[in-house]
GROMACS .gro file of C-alpha atoms in nm:
model
   78
    1MET     CA    1  -0.124  -2.383   1.381
    2LEU     CA    2  -0.368  -2.202   1.611
    3ILE     CA    3  -0.222  -1.864   1.508
    4PHE     CA    4  -0.295  -1.934   1.141
    5ALA     CA    5  -0.650  -2.044   1.217
    6SER     CA    6  -0.709  -1.731   1.422
    7ALA     CA    7  -0.574  -1.508   1.144
    8GLY     CA    8  -0.795  -1.686   0.893
    9LEU     CA    9  -1.105  -1.630   1.105
   10ALA     CA   10  -1.023  -1.262   1.146
   11GLN     CA   11  -0.987  -1.219   0.770
   12SER     CA   12  -1.309  -1.410   0.709
   13SER     CA   13  -1.508  -1.188   0.947
   14LEU     CA   14  -1.352  -0.879   0.789
   15LEU     CA   15  -1.468  -0.985   0.443
   16GLU     CA   16  -1.807  -1.097   0.573
   17SER     CA   17  -1.873  -0.750   0.713
   18VAL     CA   18  -1.828  -0.599   0.365
   19LYS     CA   19  -2.035  -0.877   0.205
   20ARG     CA   20  -2.325  -0.808   0.442
   21ASN     CA   21  -2.302  -0.432   0.401
   22PRO     CA   22  -2.292  -0.331   0.033
   23ALA     CA   23  -2.312   0.037   0.131
   24GLU     CA   24  -1.975  -0.001   0.303
   25ALA     CA   25  -1.827  -0.152  -0.012
   26LYS     CA   26  -1.973   0.130  -0.224
   27ALA     CA   27  -1.824   0.390   0.012
   28LEU     CA   28  -1.484   0.223  -0.016
   29CYS     CA   29  -1.517   0.221  -0.396
   30GLN     CA   30  -1.590   0.595  -0.394
   31SER     CA   31  -1.284   0.652  -0.180
   32PHE     CA   32  -1.070   0.439  -0.412
   33ARG     CA   33  -1.201   0.622  -0.720
   34ALA     CA   34  -1.116   0.955  -0.557
   35MET     CA   35  -0.761   0.829  -0.504
   36ASN     CA   36  -0.745   0.724  -0.869
   37SER     CA   37  -0.865   1.067  -0.983
   38ASN     CA   38  -0.572   1.214  -0.790
   39GLY     CA   39  -0.330   0.979  -0.965
   40GLN     CA   40  -0.292   0.744  -0.669
   41SER     CA   41  -0.340   0.369  -0.681
   42ALA     CA   42  -0.589   0.230  -0.432
   43LEU     CA   43  -0.339  -0.046  -0.358
   44SER     CA   44  -0.037   0.177  -0.306
   45SER     CA   45   0.145   0.156   0.025
   46GLU     CA   46   0.015   0.498   0.121
   47ALA     CA   47  -0.347   0.405   0.043
   48ILE     CA   48  -0.321   0.073   0.228
   49ASN     CA   49  -0.164   0.242   0.531
   50GLN     CA   50  -0.444   0.499   0.532
   51LEU     CA   51  -0.712   0.228   0.514
   52ALA     CA   52  -0.539   0.032   0.791
   53SER     CA   53  -0.529   0.339   1.011
   54GLN     CA   54  -0.892   0.435   0.945
   55ARG     CA   55  -1.023   0.087   1.021
   56ASN     CA   56  -0.772  -0.015   1.286
   57LEU     CA   57  -0.642  -0.303   1.074
   58SER     CA   58  -0.301  -0.448   1.005
   59THR     CA   59  -0.163  -0.345   0.668
   60THR     CA   60  -0.200  -0.705   0.552
   61ASN     CA   61  -0.570  -0.710   0.639
   62ALA     CA   62  -0.620  -0.367   0.484
   63GLU     CA   63  -0.462  -0.490   0.161
   64ILE     CA   64  -0.683  -0.801   0.165
   65LEU     CA   65  -0.992  -0.587   0.225
   66ALA     CA   66  -0.905  -0.340  -0.053
   67THR     CA   67  -0.830  -0.619  -0.302
   68TYR     CA   68  -1.153  -0.798  -0.214
   69VAL     CA   69  -1.370  -0.486  -0.245
   70ILE     CA   70  -1.206  -0.378  -0.570
   71GLY     CA   71  -1.242  -0.726  -0.719
   72LEU     CA   72  -1.609  -0.763  -0.634
   73HIS     CA   73  -1.749  -0.411  -0.634
   74CYS     CA   74  -1.533  -0.171  -0.833
   75SER     CA   75  -1.320  -0.349  -1.091
   76ASP     CA   76  -1.264  -0.015  -1.268
   77VAL     CA   77  -1.042   0.098  -0.978
   78ARG     CA   78  -0.670   0.063  -1.017
   0.00000   0.00000   0.00000
């Protein structure tokens, strides 16, 4: 049970950092739009792995972050 609580807190702080820093969300949106212009989905395995690597996140947390940012800040991204 403690593992799940710890994972939940980590995800919460990850999302809070983007909430508190709209410039970070905008930068991610620009990056996602650039991927789209090259025919790549921002939620593809390759894109998620790249985000995970850049931010030192697990792929699960990178996918959560990307989905959250896209949903709130750049719904035009696919």
